[in-house]
Tab-separated table of C-alpha atoms and ligand atoms in Angstrom:
chain	number	residue	atom	x	y	z
A	1	MET	CA	71.354	110.337	63.716
A	2	GLY	CA	68.584	112.888	64.239
A	3	GLU	CA	66.223	110.014	64.910
A	4	HIS	CA	68.498	108.671	67.643
A	5	MET	CA	68.644	112.095	69.181
A	6	ASN	CA	64.869	112.085	69.512
A	7	VAL	CA	64.840	108.661	71.135
A	8	ARG	CA	67.254	109.601	73.913
A	9	THR	CA	68.112	112.892	75.424
A	10	PRO	CA	70.831	113.554	77.984
A	11	LYS	CA	68.175	114.142	80.648
A	12	GLN	CA	67.400	110.456	80.694
A	13	PHE	CA	70.766	109.436	82.122
A	14	VAL	CA	69.941	110.357	85.681
A	15	VAL	CA	72.204	108.697	88.217
A	16	ASP	CA	70.793	108.430	91.734
A	17	ALA	CA	73.274	109.912	94.224
A	18	ARG	CA	71.318	108.340	97.067
A	19	ALA	CA	71.769	104.898	95.501
A	20	VAL	CA	75.488	105.682	95.201
A	21	THR	CA	75.701	106.431	98.916
A	22	ARG	CA	73.726	103.292	99.816
A	23	HIS	CA	76.074	101.156	97.707
A	24	ILE	CA	79.125	102.707	99.369
A	25	GLU	CA	77.700	102.116	102.846
A	26	ALA	CA	76.802	98.525	102.007
A	27	ILE	CA	80.227	97.802	100.496
A	28	CYS	CA	82.065	99.293	103.482
A	29	GLY	CA	79.959	97.111	105.783
A	30	LEU	CA	81.292	93.908	104.227
A	31	GLY	CA	84.653	93.864	106.002
A	32	ASP	CA	88.214	93.394	104.803
A	33	ARG	CA	88.229	93.449	101.007
A	34	PHE	CA	91.959	93.395	100.416
A	35	ALA	CA	92.413	90.868	97.585
A	36	GLY	CA	91.476	87.373	98.726
A	37	GLU	CA	90.108	88.380	102.148
A	38	PRO	CA	86.502	87.446	103.041
A	39	GLY	CA	85.207	90.968	102.294
A	40	ASP	CA	86.628	90.757	98.755
A	41	ALA	CA	84.438	87.709	98.036
A	42	ALA	CA	81.491	89.377	99.802
A	43	VAL	CA	81.754	92.517	97.637
A	44	ALA	CA	82.257	90.350	94.531
A	45	ASP	CA	78.944	88.627	95.455
A	46	TYR	CA	77.308	92.008	96.050
A	47	VAL	CA	78.385	93.343	92.656
A	48	ALA	CA	77.453	90.078	90.893
A	49	GLY	CA	74.040	90.237	92.611
A	50	VAL	CA	73.398	93.753	91.262
A	51	PHE	CA	74.483	92.685	87.744
A	52	GLU	CA	72.109	89.709	87.861
A	53	GLU	CA	69.239	91.826	89.142
A	54	LEU	CA	69.816	94.091	86.152
A	55	ASP	CA	69.709	91.051	83.811
A	56	LEU	CA	73.293	91.421	82.671
A	57	SER	CA	75.035	88.170	81.897
A	58	LEU	CA	77.692	87.377	84.423
A	59	ASP	CA	81.277	86.324	83.804
A	60	ARG	CA	83.064	85.475	87.020
A	61	THR	CA	86.626	84.316	86.468
A	62	PRO	CA	88.875	83.151	89.329
A	63	ILE	CA	92.435	84.429	89.539
A	64	SER	CA	95.313	83.947	91.974
A	65	VAL	CA	96.799	87.033	93.588
A	66	THR	CA	99.110	87.971	96.439
A	67	GLY	CA	97.235	88.775	99.637
A	68	TYR	CA	98.353	90.686	102.694
A	69	ARG	CA	97.467	90.642	106.357
A	70	GLU	CA	98.810	92.842	109.123
A	71	GLU	CA	98.599	90.743	112.265
A	72	ARG	CA	100.543	92.992	114.585
A	73	CYS	CA	102.140	96.419	114.236
A	74	SER	CA	103.614	98.025	117.304
A	75	VAL	CA	106.215	100.789	117.590
A	76	THR	CA	107.574	101.757	121.011
A	77	LEU	CA	109.873	104.679	121.662
A	78	ASN	CA	112.437	104.470	124.479
A	79	GLY	CA	110.691	101.490	126.003
A	80	HIS	CA	107.461	103.204	126.995
A	81	GLN	CA	105.889	105.508	124.371
A	82	GLU	CA	103.614	103.670	121.934
A	83	LEU	CA	103.320	105.420	118.553
A	84	GLU	CA	100.277	104.894	116.344
A	85	ALA	CA	101.613	103.002	113.338
A	86	LEU	CA	100.546	101.175	110.211
A	87	THR	CA	102.453	98.800	107.940
A	88	PRO	CA	102.703	99.305	104.184
A	89	TYR	CA	101.023	96.386	102.458
A	90	TYR	CA	103.340	93.442	101.776
A	91	THR	CA	105.780	94.415	104.523
A	92	ARG	CA	107.723	91.492	105.929
A	93	GLY	CA	107.446	90.888	109.652
A	94	SER	CA	110.128	91.503	112.247
A	95	GLU	CA	110.107	87.787	113.202
A	96	THR	CA	111.193	88.620	116.701
A	97	ARG	CA	110.823	92.011	118.321
A	98	ILE	CA	113.511	94.400	117.014
A	99	GLN	CA	115.132	96.844	119.398
A	100	ALA	CA	117.600	99.299	117.902
A	101	PRO	CA	118.635	102.955	117.924
A	102	GLY	CA	116.970	105.210	115.390
A	103	VAL	CA	118.797	107.305	112.796
A	104	PHE	CA	117.052	110.281	111.171
A	105	LEU	CA	117.513	110.852	107.433
A	106	GLY	CA	114.664	113.295	106.760
A	107	ASP	CA	113.650	113.007	103.121
A	108	ASP	CA	117.144	111.957	102.001
A	109	GLN	CA	116.958	108.500	100.448
A	110	ARG	CA	120.743	108.238	99.863
A	111	LEU	CA	121.389	105.639	102.551
A	112	ASP	CA	125.067	105.225	101.603
A	113	ARG	CA	125.811	108.660	103.099
A	114	TYR	CA	124.865	107.597	106.619
A	115	ASP	CA	125.839	104.950	109.114
A	116	VAL	CA	122.626	102.979	109.342
A	117	ALA	CA	124.003	99.525	110.207
A	118	GLY	CA	122.074	97.925	113.065
A	119	LYS	CA	119.690	100.895	113.196
A	120	VAL	CA	116.085	101.756	112.404
A	121	VAL	CA	116.107	104.397	109.658
A	122	VAL	CA	113.579	107.206	110.133
A	123	PHE	CA	112.398	109.103	107.047
A	124	GLU	CA	110.079	112.053	106.917
A	125	GLU	CA	107.648	112.654	104.075
A	126	THR	CA	107.624	116.423	104.128
A	127	ASP	CA	104.622	117.094	101.928
A	128	GLU	CA	101.910	115.167	100.175
A	129	SER	CA	104.110	114.242	97.218
A	130	PHE	CA	103.932	110.530	98.096
A	131	ASP	CA	107.688	110.232	97.505
A	132	PHE	CA	107.640	107.488	100.125
A	133	PHE	CA	104.703	105.533	98.748
A	134	TRP	CA	106.643	102.814	96.912
A	135	LEU	CA	109.047	101.493	99.542
A	136	GLY	CA	110.358	98.257	98.030
A	137	THR	CA	113.526	99.646	96.458
A	138	LEU	CA	114.296	101.821	99.487
A	139	ALA	CA	113.864	98.862	101.862
A	140	GLU	CA	116.205	96.822	99.691
A	141	LYS	CA	118.841	99.572	99.910
A	142	ALA	CA	118.286	99.720	103.681
A	143	ALA	CA	118.756	95.945	103.979
A	144	ASP	CA	121.955	96.132	101.911
A	145	ALA	CA	123.264	98.904	104.189
A	146	GLY	CA	122.619	96.739	107.258
A	147	ALA	CA	119.652	98.697	108.645
A	148	VAL	CA	117.145	96.626	110.630
A	149	GLY	CA	113.944	98.562	109.979
A	150	ILE	CA	112.347	101.671	108.489
A	151	ILE	CA	109.923	104.194	109.932
A	152	THR	CA	108.370	106.822	107.667
A	153	ILE	CA	106.689	109.861	109.178
A	154	HIS	CA	103.504	110.924	107.366
A	155	PRO	CA	102.800	114.691	107.526
A	156	LEU	CA	99.117	114.167	108.458
A	157	PRO	CA	97.429	113.344	111.789
A	158	TRP	CA	97.189	109.626	110.980
A	159	PRO	CA	99.476	107.065	109.390
A	160	TYR	CA	98.600	105.945	105.873
A	161	ARG	CA	99.136	102.676	104.090
A	162	GLN	CA	102.021	102.646	101.653
A	163	SER	CA	103.250	99.784	99.495
A	164	MET	CA	106.242	97.513	99.945
A	165	GLU	CA	106.363	96.998	96.200
A	166	THR	CA	108.963	98.592	93.969
A	167	GLY	CA	106.347	100.518	91.964
A	168	LEU	CA	108.044	99.347	88.776
A	169	ALA	CA	105.753	98.664	85.850
A	170	ASP	CA	106.912	95.086	85.254
A	171	LEU	CA	105.135	92.642	87.529
A	172	GLN	CA	108.218	90.364	87.518
A	173	GLN	CA	109.994	93.126	89.435
A	174	ARG	CA	107.089	93.771	91.734
A	175	PHE	CA	108.931	92.890	94.937
A	176	ALA	CA	112.569	93.530	95.807
A	177	ASP	CA	114.714	90.536	96.804
A	178	ARG	CA	115.698	91.910	100.186
A	179	SER	CA	113.740	94.003	102.631
A	180	VAL	CA	113.420	95.207	106.212
A	181	PRO	CA	110.256	95.594	108.334
A	182	THR	CA	108.702	98.975	107.638
A	183	VAL	CA	106.015	101.049	109.345
A	184	CYS	CA	104.425	104.461	108.900
A	185	VAL	CA	103.722	106.789	111.832
A	186	ALA	CA	101.637	109.959	111.887
A	187	ALA	CA	102.764	113.549	112.502
A	188	ALA	CA	102.268	113.269	116.288
A	189	GLY	CA	104.492	110.183	116.397
A	190	GLY	CA	106.989	112.041	114.235
A	191	MET	CA	107.124	114.878	116.780
A	192	ARG	CA	107.844	112.411	119.564
A	193	LEU	CA	110.612	110.869	117.514
A	194	MET	CA	112.083	114.349	116.850
A	195	ARG	CA	112.047	115.168	120.559
A	196	ALA	CA	113.803	111.887	121.284
A	197	PHE	CA	116.449	112.585	118.614
A	198	GLY	CA	116.859	116.100	120.066
A	199	ALA	CA	117.381	114.699	123.554
A	200	GLY	CA	120.008	112.289	122.218
A	201	LYS	CA	118.136	109.100	123.039
A	202	CYS	CA	115.935	107.412	120.453
A	203	ASP	CA	115.639	103.663	120.968
A	204	ILE	CA	112.992	102.036	118.873
A	205	THR	CA	111.200	98.740	119.365
A	206	LEU	CA	109.430	97.317	116.329
A	207	ASP	CA	107.092	94.371	116.624
A	208	VAL	CA	105.517	93.606	113.283
A	209	GLN	CA	103.762	90.433	112.208
A	210	THR	CA	102.381	90.062	108.721
A	211	ALA	CA	101.384	87.417	106.186
A	212	ARG	CA	101.656	87.461	102.401
A	213	PRO	CA	99.639	84.433	101.268
A	214	THR	CA	98.711	83.482	97.716
A	215	VAL	CA	94.937	83.836	97.620
A	216	GLU	CA	92.027	83.361	95.239
A	217	SER	CA	89.876	86.172	93.960
A	218	ASP	CA	87.553	86.871	91.026
A	219	LEU	CA	87.215	89.118	88.030
A	220	VAL	CA	83.504	89.998	88.129
A	221	ILE	CA	82.103	91.152	84.797
A	222	GLY	CA	78.528	92.071	83.876
A	223	LEU	CA	77.915	91.956	80.121
A	224	GLN	CA	75.326	93.954	78.196
A	225	ALA	CA	75.373	92.347	74.774
A	226	GLY	CA	75.604	94.603	71.737
A	227	ARG	CA	73.521	94.250	68.593
A	228	GLY	CA	74.451	91.900	65.813
A	229	GLU	CA	77.940	90.704	65.075
A	230	SER	CA	79.939	93.506	66.609
A	231	LEU	CA	82.876	92.314	68.719
A	232	GLU	CA	83.493	95.823	69.967
A	233	ARG	CA	83.435	96.385	73.677
A	234	ILE	CA	83.299	99.368	75.941
A	235	VAL	CA	84.685	98.724	79.398
A	236	LEU	CA	83.477	100.556	82.520
A	237	MET	CA	85.642	99.494	85.429
A	238	ALA	CA	86.508	100.042	89.071
A	239	HIS	CA	88.657	98.181	91.563
A	240	ARG	CA	86.841	96.769	94.566
A	241	ASP	CA	89.801	96.105	96.865
A	242	PHE	CA	91.142	98.654	99.317
A	243	ALA	CA	94.404	99.452	101.043
A	244	ILE	CA	92.768	99.571	104.448
A	245	ALA	CA	89.223	99.494	105.859
A	246	PRO	CA	86.755	100.946	105.227
A	247	GLY	CA	87.820	102.357	101.806
A	248	ALA	CA	84.695	104.432	101.123
A	249	ASN	CA	86.229	106.802	98.592
A	250	ASP	CA	88.991	104.386	97.548
A	251	ASN	CA	87.199	102.704	95.986
A	252	GLY	CA	83.629	102.293	97.165
A	253	SER	CA	82.945	105.410	95.097
A	254	GLY	CA	84.208	103.793	91.880
A	255	ILE	CA	82.280	100.564	92.446
A	256	ALA	CA	79.092	102.570	93.043
A	257	ALA	CA	79.666	104.515	89.805
A	258	VAL	CA	79.889	101.285	87.785
A	259	LEU	CA	76.756	99.852	89.456
A	260	GLU	CA	74.750	103.004	88.750
A	261	LEU	CA	76.032	103.120	85.154
A	262	ALA	CA	74.832	99.562	84.662
A	263	ARG	CA	71.405	100.567	85.983
A	264	VAL	CA	70.950	103.633	83.775
A	265	LEU	CA	72.400	102.097	80.591
A	266	LYS	CA	71.112	98.520	80.721
A	267	ASP	CA	67.905	98.989	78.694
A	268	LEU	CA	69.553	100.843	75.830
A	269	ASP	CA	70.258	99.070	72.567
A	270	PHE	CA	73.872	99.473	71.568
A	271	ASP	CA	76.047	98.295	68.710
A	272	ALA	CA	78.935	97.649	71.100
A	273	THR	CA	78.870	95.311	74.086
A	274	ILE	CA	79.310	97.039	77.432
A	275	GLU	CA	81.443	95.297	80.070
A	276	TYR	CA	80.862	96.448	83.638
A	277	VAL	CA	83.957	95.291	85.471
A	278	SER	CA	84.852	94.829	89.142
A	279	LEU	CA	88.529	94.057	89.661
A	280	PRO	CA	90.416	92.811	92.716
A	281	SER	CA	93.999	93.637	93.602
A	282	GLU	CA	94.454	97.128	92.198
A	283	GLU	CA	96.270	98.292	95.319
A	284	GLY	CA	99.918	98.509	94.436
A	285	SER	CA	100.921	97.359	90.987
A	286	ALA	CA	97.436	96.439	89.702
A	287	PRO	CA	97.997	92.710	89.004
A	288	GLY	CA	94.190	92.254	89.003
A	289	ALA	CA	93.927	94.506	85.957
A	290	ALA	CA	96.836	92.647	84.336
A	291	ALA	CA	94.834	89.412	84.752
A	292	TYR	CA	91.802	91.142	83.230
A	293	VAL	CA	93.867	92.195	80.205
A	294	GLU	CA	94.864	88.531	79.695
A	295	HIS	CA	91.207	87.566	80.010
A	296	LEU	CA	90.302	90.111	77.311
A	297	GLN	CA	93.102	88.951	75.055
A	298	ALA	CA	91.927	85.332	75.365
A	299	SER	CA	88.580	86.333	73.850
A	300	SER	CA	87.974	87.881	70.446
A	301	ALA	CA	86.749	91.097	72.082
A	302	LYS	CA	88.029	94.354	70.643
A	303	VAL	CA	88.000	97.072	73.267
A	304	ARG	CA	87.145	100.431	71.778
A	305	ALA	CA	87.435	102.327	75.035
A	306	ALA	CA	87.854	101.680	78.745
A	307	ILE	CA	86.859	104.133	81.452
A	308	ASN	CA	88.158	103.649	84.983
A	309	PHE	CA	86.591	105.075	88.145
A	310	ASP	CA	88.893	105.368	91.129
A	311	MET	CA	88.306	107.867	93.979
A	312	LEU	CA	85.492	110.125	92.847
A	313	ALA	CA	83.759	111.241	96.000
A	314	VAL	CA	86.167	113.402	98.043
A	315	GLY	CA	88.190	116.520	97.401
A	316	GLY	CA	88.424	119.178	94.747
A	317	ARG	CA	87.108	119.269	91.221
A	318	LEU	CA	86.150	116.288	89.166
A	319	ARG	CA	89.061	115.488	86.884
A	320	LEU	CA	90.315	113.177	84.192
A	321	VAL	CA	93.904	112.031	84.347
A	322	GLU	CA	95.837	113.096	81.287
A	323	GLY	CA	99.300	111.534	81.716
A	324	ALA	CA	100.248	108.928	84.281
A	325	GLY	CA	102.983	106.398	84.773
A	326	TRP	CA	104.908	104.152	87.069
A	327	PRO	CA	108.217	105.470	88.418
A	328	ASN	CA	110.264	103.573	85.791
A	329	ARG	CA	108.065	104.376	82.811
A	330	LYS	CA	107.610	107.403	80.654
A	331	MET	CA	104.246	109.055	81.199
A	332	ARG	CA	101.513	107.338	79.251
A	333	TYR	CA	98.705	109.479	77.955
A	334	HIS	CA	95.054	108.661	78.207
A	335	ALA	CA	93.190	108.679	74.884
A	336	PRO	CA	92.742	112.343	73.908
A	337	TRP	CA	89.669	111.620	71.747
A	338	LEU	CA	88.018	109.825	74.663
A	339	ASN	CA	88.798	112.660	77.072
A	340	ALA	CA	87.423	115.094	74.477
A	341	LEU	CA	84.231	113.050	74.168
A	342	LEU	CA	83.832	113.086	77.969
A	343	ASP	CA	84.490	116.852	77.950
A	344	GLU	CA	81.696	117.383	75.432
A	345	SER	CA	79.290	115.355	77.532
A	346	ALA	CA	80.303	117.247	80.676
A	347	ALA	CA	79.749	120.574	78.916
A	348	GLU	CA	76.374	119.477	77.618
A	349	LEU	CA	75.247	118.413	81.089
A	350	GLY	CA	76.724	121.498	82.756
A	351	TYR	CA	79.382	119.701	84.790
A	352	GLU	CA	82.926	120.896	85.345
A	353	LEU	CA	85.635	118.472	84.334
A	354	GLY	CA	89.312	119.265	84.890
A	355	ARG	CA	92.589	117.514	84.123
A	356	LEU	CA	95.621	116.335	86.012
A	357	ASP	CA	98.892	114.444	85.558
A	358	LEU	CA	100.143	111.794	87.948
A	359	ALA	CA	103.798	110.809	87.969
A	360	TRP	CA	104.013	108.398	90.901
A	361	GLY	CA	101.576	105.719	89.902
A	362	VAL	CA	98.733	104.672	87.675
A	363	GLY	CA	95.604	102.691	88.494
A	364	ASP	CA	94.069	99.677	86.808
A	365	ASN	CA	93.729	101.560	83.527
A	366	GLY	CA	97.532	101.649	83.286
A	367	ARG	CA	97.560	97.893	82.616
A	368	LEU	CA	95.000	98.345	79.821
A	369	MET	CA	96.949	101.235	78.305
A	370	GLU	CA	100.120	99.113	78.312
A	371	ALA	CA	98.121	96.642	76.168
A	372	GLY	CA	97.194	99.390	73.702
A	373	ILE	CA	93.595	99.913	74.858
A	374	PRO	CA	92.361	103.538	74.708
A	375	ALA	CA	91.474	104.514	78.271
A	376	ALA	CA	90.216	107.360	80.405
A	377	TRP	CA	90.462	107.685	84.164
A	378	PHE	CA	88.201	109.690	86.457
A	379	HIS	CA	90.273	110.352	89.577
A	380	LYS	CA	90.368	112.949	92.336
A	381	PRO	CA	93.598	112.271	94.215
A	382	ASP	CA	93.326	115.086	96.748
A	383	ASP	CA	91.704	113.059	99.509
A	384	TYR	CA	93.743	113.710	102.655
A	385	ARG	CA	92.227	110.617	104.289
A	386	TYR	CA	93.754	108.533	101.463
A	387	HIS	CA	94.704	104.974	102.503
A	388	SER	CA	93.850	105.684	106.141
A	389	ARG	CA	91.255	104.305	108.543
A	390	HIS	CA	89.355	107.575	108.143
A	391	ASP	CA	88.241	106.981	104.542
A	392	LYS	CA	84.681	106.449	105.788
A	393	PRO	CA	81.229	106.597	104.141
A	394	GLU	CA	80.255	109.743	106.080
A	395	HIS	CA	82.975	111.695	104.235
A	396	VAL	CA	81.967	110.801	100.686
A	397	ASP	CA	79.785	112.889	98.392
A	398	GLY	CA	77.362	110.853	96.300
A	399	ASN	CA	76.670	113.905	94.125
A	400	ALA	CA	80.299	113.906	92.960
A	401	VAL	CA	79.952	110.277	91.858
A	402	LYS	CA	76.688	111.178	90.109
A	403	ALA	CA	78.486	113.812	88.019
A	404	ALA	CA	81.184	111.404	86.822
A	405	ALA	CA	78.660	108.663	86.083
A	406	GLU	CA	76.239	110.906	84.158
A	407	ILE	CA	79.041	112.350	82.033
A	408	THR	CA	80.107	108.783	81.274
A	409	ALA	CA	76.581	107.562	80.540
A	410	LEU	CA	76.073	110.222	77.887
A	411	ALA	CA	79.505	109.601	76.344
A	412	VAL	CA	79.008	105.827	76.306
A	413	TRP	CA	75.584	106.206	74.728
A	414	ARG	CA	77.141	108.184	71.856
A	415	LEU	CA	80.099	105.842	71.528
A	416	ALA	CA	78.188	102.556	71.818
A	417	SER	CA	75.349	103.655	69.519
A	418	GLY	CA	77.811	104.521	66.787
A	419	LEU	CA	76.890	108.215	67.013
A	420	GLU	CA	80.487	109.058	67.765
A	421	SER	CA	83.297	107.758	65.577
A	422	GLY	CA	86.068	108.016	68.134
A	423	GLY	CA	89.624	106.747	68.075
A	424	HIS	CA	90.892	108.720	65.104
A	425	ASP	CA	93.506	110.935	66.687
A	426	HIS	CA	97.032	109.754	67.371
B	501	ZN	ZN1	92.013	103.238	94.359
């Protein structure tokens, strides 16, 4: 062990924040990377190209996923005021233009208490709790109550992209059977709606056209083979899709972390095999990660630990998620021994590393945890440009990505060299 310590010191895991920023800029320049869109394939090629340049062996496995395109989204108030609006992904279209009176419910989701038949229901998200992120079940209730559409008001100066999925953990229940066209408007649009309600006349025209095609995408995996016979794997992963362009923090930052980790770790000799993983289709219920879990289970690989990078470069302190879950699941806890190992590395390198719990959703790592794989998740959720058109490269901090990646590099070196036993707490 002492010998190993002399071969490598923490100082040698230096991640280049400038390379991080260049990767993020390049990725954001490749267009629409929602699963199956041309930018998804372009970023898959970009990531595969970096893996090949680093002499990793490449495993590129095609999968089928549900795509989404917003072709038109227009909201008009009282026939003349256009409100800036955005559809949640997977929203159904309005087929023809819908014109109907609005009815304001605030944050009350109990539709049965109101007369909403033939109306557009207007909800207001009053804080950043994301209570109106998963809209599938609400839209089903609205359809059952005879409503013709939903508008949610976001408390920030721009609309954000929500999901028309149920948010339930089981992918068989991913979409509700019935639905109504749904859009999100920003605070300014919300004020106009309030004025119209106050004046007693709030007629809303919704014109929404969308597509939900089945599309092809790829799991892109760079493999750094371990020594000898070991089947153990350590997975370093990030999703490459976004909710909406350009997606610099979510999740250009995570992709860049994985690419830099591959660069700083590739020449080290490990017992375990390292898998650097780029997944499509995290947005929403993470079916891309579910496909990756099947891919892992089809091999004889034994995953010792998986570390997910999702939104590292904006807002607040660097943190690891402790508990997280989907709305219909008990909180699942990330591996305490793995978090402790990352803590030790952070302390050694002089980085701060906090904790948080997330109750309203879990990223790709949630699918791995459901399969019993010990996981950790670097995630800074307090990005107020989240899922909006303003998540741009000029707002991201490459140094924040550097911190997460260097902490990980040191921890992975210990874990993959067998210097750290790991996995013994329950
Ligand atoms: Zn993300």
